[in-house]
């Protein structure tokens, strides 16, 4: 199955004033222990607000910014197998140390990847993560369309999210099912899920041992 | 070419006798007064392959590949600057492109539209909205000290990230508080990374 990029014939205009209540994201943020070191992988773009949020604890933030650095196209165009695995590995930041990742923010990027690509990416992430690590993702569920480009989600001080992405053409959302995701997140398995007010589904995955 | 905005009598080279051929060559260049600030400038038409070392502030608008060491000085990588090097300085501000790790004993600022690929290690880090960054940012003071050594340890408090964005209030490190019991448990069963 592939992430469809079929044009939907209209434009998506994110509302920067609309804060999205994301309970699982808020739980994660609340769980960042100020006294404990955490290694966080952010597959989205660097945001000062996100860094400030992480800066409340002793974090190392690893930022991949897959969308800007061409990661989506590279993954979706790579041949399955070793080439795809290498592509996925190369998209993750070079590491300063071997500290295992505790937490991954995927935002809405999985919607823009084929299930093969998503699987390869999360396999690569899983190899760097500790058992029990969490991954958070936002999946289009009720809405048939999505912006042609991934969102740029920035947290508010209250732990809600605002999409600051530019308006773009609407494309058909793949609307991956929980079953699809369960098989395509590497070793990460669904821990919890919530339906959000904007029709997206918020997922929390946990890496098995 | 190297340009200087203050005195025409200095060269950009350091007094390090172990400097490389590249630094010797370019270090011998005299520079001209530009009347701008107080730092030396590597102009946009200059390409340097090798090690750059010195003890004065520097602005790079050209291409530099190798290593840049200005341990007690400020480095600015201007909008036209392209640096493919590990960089060590007291402070680093990026407007252009870098590929390599950035180490600063004071602070690192990544301005809007800058493009940075590499790790950032400094007690204070600021990334403006709209900057593009791929790499890691160390926010654990102990880890920063470990990497930067005693220099950072002497003057660094808790690392902070700061913002120039008006919609973000205070991004300095918050006082330590226990995690909420209702929060997702991020802690591993035994030990932690």
Coordinates of C-alpha atoms in Angstrom, one line a residue:
Chain A
X1 CA 0.0 0.0 0.0
X2 CA 1.3 3.4 -0.8
X3 CA 0.7 6.9 0.6
X4 CA -1.6 8.4 -2.0
X5 CA -0.7 11.8 -3.4
X6 CA -3.8 12.0 -5.5
X7 CA -5.0 15.7 -5.8
X8 CA -8.3 16.3 -4.1
X9 CA -8.9 19.6 -6.1
X10 CA -9.0 21.9 -3.2
X11 CA -6.6 23.7 -0.8
X12 CA -5.9 23.0 2.8
X13 CA -5.6 26.1 4.9
X14 CA -4.3 25.3 8.4
X15 CA -5.8 27.6 11.0
X16 CA -2.9 28.9 13.2
X17 CA -5.3 30.0 15.8
X18 CA -6.8 26.5 16.3
X19 CA -5.1 24.7 19.1
X20 CA -5.5 20.9 18.9
X21 CA -6.0 19.2 22.2
X22 CA -3.8 16.1 22.2
X23 CA -4.1 14.2 25.5
X24 CA -1.5 11.5 24.7
X25 CA 1.1 14.2 23.8
X26 CA 0.3 16.0 27.0
X27 CA 0.8 12.8 28.9
X28 CA 4.2 12.3 27.3
X29 CA 5.3 15.9 28.2
X30 CA 4.0 15.4 31.7
X31 CA 6.1 12.3 32.0
X32 CA 9.4 14.0 31.2
X33 CA 11.1 13.7 34.5
X34 CA 13.2 16.8 35.1
X35 CA 15.7 14.8 37.1
X36 CA 16.2 12.1 34.6
X37 CA 18.0 12.2 31.3
X38 CA 15.9 11.5 28.1
X39 CA 17.0 11.1 24.5
X40 CA 14.3 12.4 22.2
X41 CA 14.1 11.9 18.4
X42 CA 12.0 14.5 16.6
X43 CA 11.3 13.5 13.0
X44 CA 9.8 16.9 12.3
X45 CA 11.4 20.3 12.1
X46 CA 13.2 22.1 14.9
X47 CA 10.9 24.4 16.8
X48 CA 11.9 26.7 19.6
X49 CA 8.7 25.9 21.5
X50 CA 9.4 22.2 21.3
X51 CA 13.0 22.7 22.4
X52 CA 11.8 24.8 25.3
X53 CA 9.4 22.1 26.3
X54 CA 12.1 19.5 26.2
X55 CA 14.5 21.8 27.9
X56 CA 12.5 21.5 31.1
X57 CA 14.2 18.1 31.6
X58 CA 17.7 16.8 30.9
X59 CA 17.1 16.0 27.3
X60 CA 19.1 15.5 24.2
X61 CA 17.0 16.3 21.2
X62 CA 17.8 14.6 18.0
X63 CA 16.1 16.3 15.1
X64 CA 15.7 14.8 11.7
X65 CA 13.4 17.3 9.8
X66 CA 12.6 14.6 7.3
X67 CA 10.3 16.7 5.2
X68 CA 12.7 19.6 4.6
X69 CA 15.8 17.4 4.1
X70 CA 14.1 15.3 1.4
X71 CA 13.5 12.2 3.6
X72 CA 9.9 11.5 2.4
X73 CA 10.8 11.3 -1.2
X74 CA 14.0 9.4 -0.6
X75 CA 12.1 6.8 1.4
X76 CA 9.1 6.5 -0.9
X77 CA 11.4 6.2 -4.0
X78 CA 13.9 3.7 -2.5
X79 CA 13.6 0.1 -3.5
X80 CA 12.5 -2.3 -0.9
X81 CA 15.1 -4.2 1.0
X82 CA 18.7 -3.1 1.8
X83 CA 18.4 0.1 -0.2
X84 CA 15.4 1.2 1.7
X85 CA 17.0 0.3 5.1
X86 CA 20.1 2.3 4.1
X87 CA 18.0 5.3 3.1
X88 CA 16.1 5.2 6.4
X89 CA 19.3 4.9 8.4
X90 CA 20.9 7.8 6.6
X91 CA 18.0 10.1 7.3
X92 CA 18.5 9.9 11.0
X93 CA 20.9 12.4 12.6
X94 CA 24.5 11.4 13.2
X95 CA 24.9 10.6 16.8
X96 CA 27.2 12.1 19.5
X97 CA 26.8 9.1 21.7
X98 CA 25.2 5.8 21.8
X99 CA 22.5 6.8 24.4
X100 CA 19.4 5.0 23.5
X101 CA 16.3 6.9 22.3
X102 CA 13.5 7.1 24.9
X103 CA 10.9 9.0 22.9
X104 CA 10.0 9.6 19.3
X105 CA 7.8 12.4 17.8
X106 CA 6.5 11.3 14.4
X107 CA 3.9 14.1 14.1
X108 CA 1.8 13.4 10.9
X109 CA 4.8 12.1 8.8
X110 CA 3.6 8.5 8.7
X111 CA 0.7 9.7 6.5
X112 CA 3.2 10.8 3.8
X113 CA 5.1 7.5 3.8
X114 CA 4.3 4.2 2.2
X115 CA 3.8 1.4 4.7
X116 CA 7.1 -0.1 3.5
X117 CA 8.9 3.2 4.0
X118 CA 7.3 3.7 7.4
X119 CA 8.3 0.2 8.4
X120 CA 12.0 0.8 7.3
X121 CA 12.1 4.1 9.1
X122 CA 10.8 2.8 12.3
X123 CA 13.0 -0.3 12.1
X124 CA 16.0 2.1 11.9
X125 CA 14.6 4.2 14.8
X126 CA 14.0 1.0 16.8
X127 CA 17.6 0.0 16.5
X128 CA 18.6 3.2 18.2
X129 CA 15.9 3.0 20.9
X130 CA 15.7 1.3 24.2
X131 CA 13.0 -1.3 24.9
X132 CA 9.9 0.4 26.2
X133 CA 10.6 3.6 24.2
X134 CA 7.5 5.6 23.1
X135 CA 6.6 6.9 19.7
X136 CA 3.8 9.4 19.2
X137 CA 2.0 9.9 15.8
X138 CA -1.0 11.7 14.4
X139 CA -2.8 9.8 11.7
X140 CA -5.6 11.1 9.4
X141 CA -8.6 9.0 10.2
X142 CA -12.0 10.8 9.6
X143 CA -10.9 13.3 7.0
X144 CA -10.4 12.0 3.5
X145 CA -7.9 14.7 2.5
X146 CA -4.8 16.2 4.0
X147 CA -2.3 19.0 3.1
X148 CA 0.2 17.9 0.4
X149 CA 2.9 18.7 2.8
X150 CA 3.3 17.5 6.4
X151 CA 2.2 19.8 9.2
X152 CA 4.5 21.9 11.3
X153 CA 3.1 21.2 14.7
X154 CA 4.2 23.6 17.5
X155 CA 3.2 23.0 21.1
X156 CA 1.7 25.7 23.2
X157 CA 2.7 26.2 26.8
X158 CA -0.4 24.1 27.7
X159 CA 0.8 21.2 25.7
X160 CA -1.7 21.7 22.9
X161 CA -0.6 21.7 19.2
X162 CA -0.9 24.3 16.6
X163 CA -0.2 23.6 12.9
X164 CA 1.9 26.4 11.5
X165 CA 2.3 24.8 8.1
X166 CA 1.7 26.8 4.9
X167 CA -1.5 26.3 3.0
X168 CA -1.3 23.7 0.3
X169 CA -3.2 21.6 -2.1
X170 CA -5.3 18.8 -0.6
X171 CA -4.3 15.3 -1.4
X172 CA -6.0 12.1 -0.6
X173 CA -5.0 10.8 2.9
X174 CA -4.1 7.2 3.1
X175 CA -6.1 6.8 6.4
X176 CA -4.0 4.0 7.7
X177 CA -5.8 1.6 10.0
X178 CA -4.6 0.6 13.4
X179 CA -3.9 -2.8 11.8
X180 CA -1.8 -1.2 9.1
X181 CA 0.2 0.7 11.6
X182 CA 0.5 -2.2 13.9
X183 CA 2.4 -4.1 11.2
X184 CA 4.4 -1.1 9.9
X185 CA 6.0 0.6 12.9
X186 CA 9.0 -1.6 13.2
X187 CA 9.1 -3.1 16.7
X188 CA 6.7 -0.4 18.0
X189 CA 3.3 -1.7 19.0
X190 CA 0.1 0.3 19.7
X191 CA -0.1 1.3 23.3
X192 CA -2.9 3.8 23.2
X193 CA -5.0 5.7 20.7
X194 CA -7.4 8.7 20.8
X195 CA -9.7 10.2 18.3
X196 CA -9.0 14.0 18.2
X197 CA -11.5 16.8 17.5
X198 CA -10.1 17.5 14.0
X199 CA -10.7 13.9 12.9
X200 CA -7.1 12.7 13.3
X201 CA -6.2 9.8 15.5
X202 CA -3.5 10.2 18.0
X203 CA -1.4 7.1 18.6
X204 CA 1.1 6.2 21.2
X205 CA 3.4 3.2 20.4
X206 CA 5.7 1.4 22.6
X207 CA 8.8 -0.5 21.5
X208 CA 8.8 -4.1 22.5
X209 CA 11.8 -5.9 23.9
Chain B
X1 CA 39.6 37.6 0.6
X2 CA 40.0 38.3 4.2
X3 CA 38.8 41.7 5.1
X4 CA 39.2 43.5 8.3
X5 CA 37.0 46.1 9.7
X6 CA 39.3 47.6 12.3
X7 CA 43.0 47.6 11.9
X8 CA 44.9 47.0 8.7
X9 CA 48.0 46.0 10.5
X10 CA 47.0 42.6 11.9
X11 CA 46.7 39.3 10.1
X12 CA 44.0 36.7 10.8
X13 CA 46.5 34.0 11.6
X14 CA 46.9 32.7 15.1
X15 CA 50.2 32.4 16.9
X16 CA 49.9 28.7 16.8
X17 CA 53.1 27.3 15.4
X18 CA 51.4 24.1 14.4
X19 CA 49.0 25.8 12.1
X20 CA 48.4 24.2 8.8
X21 CA 49.5 25.2 5.4
X22 CA 46.1 26.6 4.7
X23 CA 46.1 28.8 7.7
X24 CA 49.6 29.9 7.0
X25 CA 48.7 30.9 3.5
X26 CA 45.5 32.7 4.3
X27 CA 46.8 34.0 7.6
X28 CA 49.5 36.0 5.8
X29 CA 46.9 37.9 3.8
X30 CA 46.4 41.4 4.9
X31 CA 42.9 42.7 5.0
X32 CA 41.2 45.9 4.4
X33 CA 39.1 48.2 6.4
X34 CA 35.4 47.7 5.8
X35 CA 34.1 50.0 8.5
X36 CA 31.5 47.4 9.6
X37 CA 32.0 45.8 12.9
X38 CA 35.0 44.6 14.8
X39 CA 35.6 41.3 13.2
X40 CA 37.6 39.8 10.4
X41 CA 35.7 38.7 7.3
X42 CA 36.2 35.9 4.9
X43 CA 34.6 37.3 1.8
X44 CA 32.1 35.4 -0.4
X45 CA 34.5 34.7 -3.2
X46 CA 37.0 33.0 -0.8
X47 CA 37.2 29.2 -0.6
X48 CA 39.4 27.6 2.2
X49 CA 40.3 24.0 2.5
X50 CA 42.1 23.3 5.8
X51 CA 42.2 24.4 9.4
X52 CA 41.3 27.9 10.5
X53 CA 42.5 29.0 13.9
X54 CA 42.6 32.4 15.6
X55 CA 41.9 34.5 18.6
X56 CA 39.6 37.2 17.2
X57 CA 36.1 37.4 16.0
X58 CA 35.4 36.2 12.5
X59 CA 32.6 36.4 10.0
X60 CA 32.5 33.8 7.2
X61 CA 30.7 34.7 3.9
X62 CA 32.8 32.3 1.8
X63 CA 33.2 28.6 1.7
X64 CA 35.3 26.9 4.4
X65 CA 36.0 23.2 4.5
X66 CA 38.1 21.6 7.3
X67 CA 38.2 22.8 10.9
X68 CA 37.5 26.2 12.5
X69 CA 38.9 26.9 15.9
X70 CA 38.2 30.3 17.5
X71 CA 38.1 29.1 21.1
X72 CA 38.0 32.5 22.7
X73 CA 36.2 34.4 20.0
X74 CA 32.9 34.8 18.2
X75 CA 32.2 33.2 14.8
X76 CA 29.4 34.4 12.5
X77 CA 28.5 32.4 9.5
X78 CA 26.9 34.9 7.2
X79 CA 24.0 34.4 4.8
X80 CA 26.5 33.6 2.0
X81 CA 28.7 31.5 4.2
X82 CA 29.0 27.7 3.7
X83 CA 31.0 25.9 6.2
X84 CA 31.8 22.1 6.0
X85 CA 33.7 21.7 9.2
X86 CA 33.6 21.0 12.9
X87 CA 33.6 24.4 14.5
X88 CA 34.9 25.4 18.0
X89 CA 34.3 28.9 19.2
X90 CA 33.2 30.9 22.2
X91 CA 30.0 31.8 20.4
X92 CA 28.6 30.8 17.0
X93 CA 25.8 32.5 15.0
X94 CA 24.6 30.9 11.8
X95 CA 22.8 32.7 9.0
X96 CA 24.2 30.5 6.2
X97 CA 24.9 26.8 5.8
X98 CA 26.9 24.5 8.0
X99 CA 27.7 20.8 7.8
X100 CA 29.6 19.5 10.8
X101 CA 29.4 19.7 14.6
X102 CA 29.2 23.1 16.3
X103 CA 30.8 23.5 19.8
X104 CA 30.6 26.8 21.7
X105 CA 31.5 27.5 25.3
X106 CA 29.0 30.3 25.5
X107 CA 26.1 30.1 23.0
X108 CA 25.0 29.0 19.5
X109 CA 22.3 30.9 17.6
X110 CA 20.8 29.5 14.4
X111 CA 18.9 32.3 12.7
X112 CA 15.9 32.0 10.4
X113 CA 16.6 30.5 7.0
X114 CA 20.0 29.1 8.2
X115 CA 20.6 25.5 7.3
X116 CA 22.5 23.4 9.8
X117 CA 23.4 19.7 9.6
X118 CA 25.4 18.5 12.6
X119 CA 25.3 18.4 16.3
X120 CA 25.1 21.4 18.5
X121 CA 26.8 21.5 21.8
X122 CA 26.7 24.7 23.9
X123 CA 25.3 25.9 27.3
X124 CA 22.8 28.1 25.5
X125 CA 21.2 27.3 22.2
X126 CA 18.8 29.4 20.2
X127 CA 17.1 28.2 17.0
X128 CA 14.8 30.7 15.4
X129 CA 11.5 29.5 13.8
X130 CA 12.2 28.9 10.1
X131 CA 15.7 27.7 10.6
X132 CA 16.4 24.2 9.2
X133 CA 18.3 21.9 11.4
X134 CA 19.3 18.2 11.3
X135 CA 21.3 16.9 14.2
X136 CA 21.2 16.7 17.9
X137 CA 21.1 19.4 20.6
X138 CA 22.4 18.5 24.0
X139 CA 20.3 20.0 26.8
X140 CA 21.7 18.1 29.7
X141 CA 24.2 20.3 31.5
X142 CA 26.2 17.4 32.7
X143 CA 26.6 16.1 29.1
X144 CA 27.4 19.6 27.8
X145 CA 30.1 19.9 30.4
X146 CA 31.5 16.5 29.6
X147 CA 31.8 17.4 26.0
X148 CA 33.0 21.0 26.3
X149 CA 35.3 20.3 29.3
X150 CA 36.2 22.7 32.0
X151 CA 35.6 25.8 29.9
X152 CA 31.9 25.2 29.9
X153 CA 31.8 24.0 33.4
X154 CA 33.2 27.2 34.8
X155 CA 30.4 29.5 33.6
X156 CA 27.5 27.4 32.5
X157 CA 24.2 27.1 34.2
X158 CA 21.5 24.9 33.0
X159 CA 21.5 25.0 29.2
X160 CA 18.7 27.0 27.8
X161 CA 17.0 27.3 24.5
X162 CA 15.8 30.7 23.6
X163 CA 13.5 32.1 20.9
X164 CA 13.1 35.2 18.9
X165 CA 9.5 34.2 18.1
X166 CA 7.0 36.4 19.7
X167 CA 4.5 33.7 20.4
X168 CA 6.7 31.8 22.8
X169 CA 7.0 33.3 26.2
X170 CA 9.9 32.0 28.3
X171 CA 11.9 29.1 27.1
X172 CA 14.5 29.0 29.8
X173 CA 14.8 25.9 31.8
X174 CA 12.0 25.6 34.3
X175 CA 12.7 24.7 37.9
X176 CA 12.9 21.0 38.5
X177 CA 9.7 19.4 39.6
X178 CA 8.7 15.8 39.8
X179 CA 6.9 14.2 36.9
X180 CA 3.1 13.9 37.2
X181 CA 2.1 10.4 38.1
X182 CA -0.5 10.5 35.4
X183 CA 2.0 11.1 32.7
X184 CA 3.2 8.5 30.3
X185 CA 5.9 6.5 31.9
X186 CA 9.1 7.3 30.1
X187 CA 11.3 5.5 32.5
X188 CA 12.7 2.1 31.6
X189 CA 12.2 -0.8 34.0
X190 CA 15.7 -0.6 35.2
X191 CA 18.3 2.1 34.6
X192 CA 18.1 4.6 31.8
X193 CA 20.0 5.6 28.7

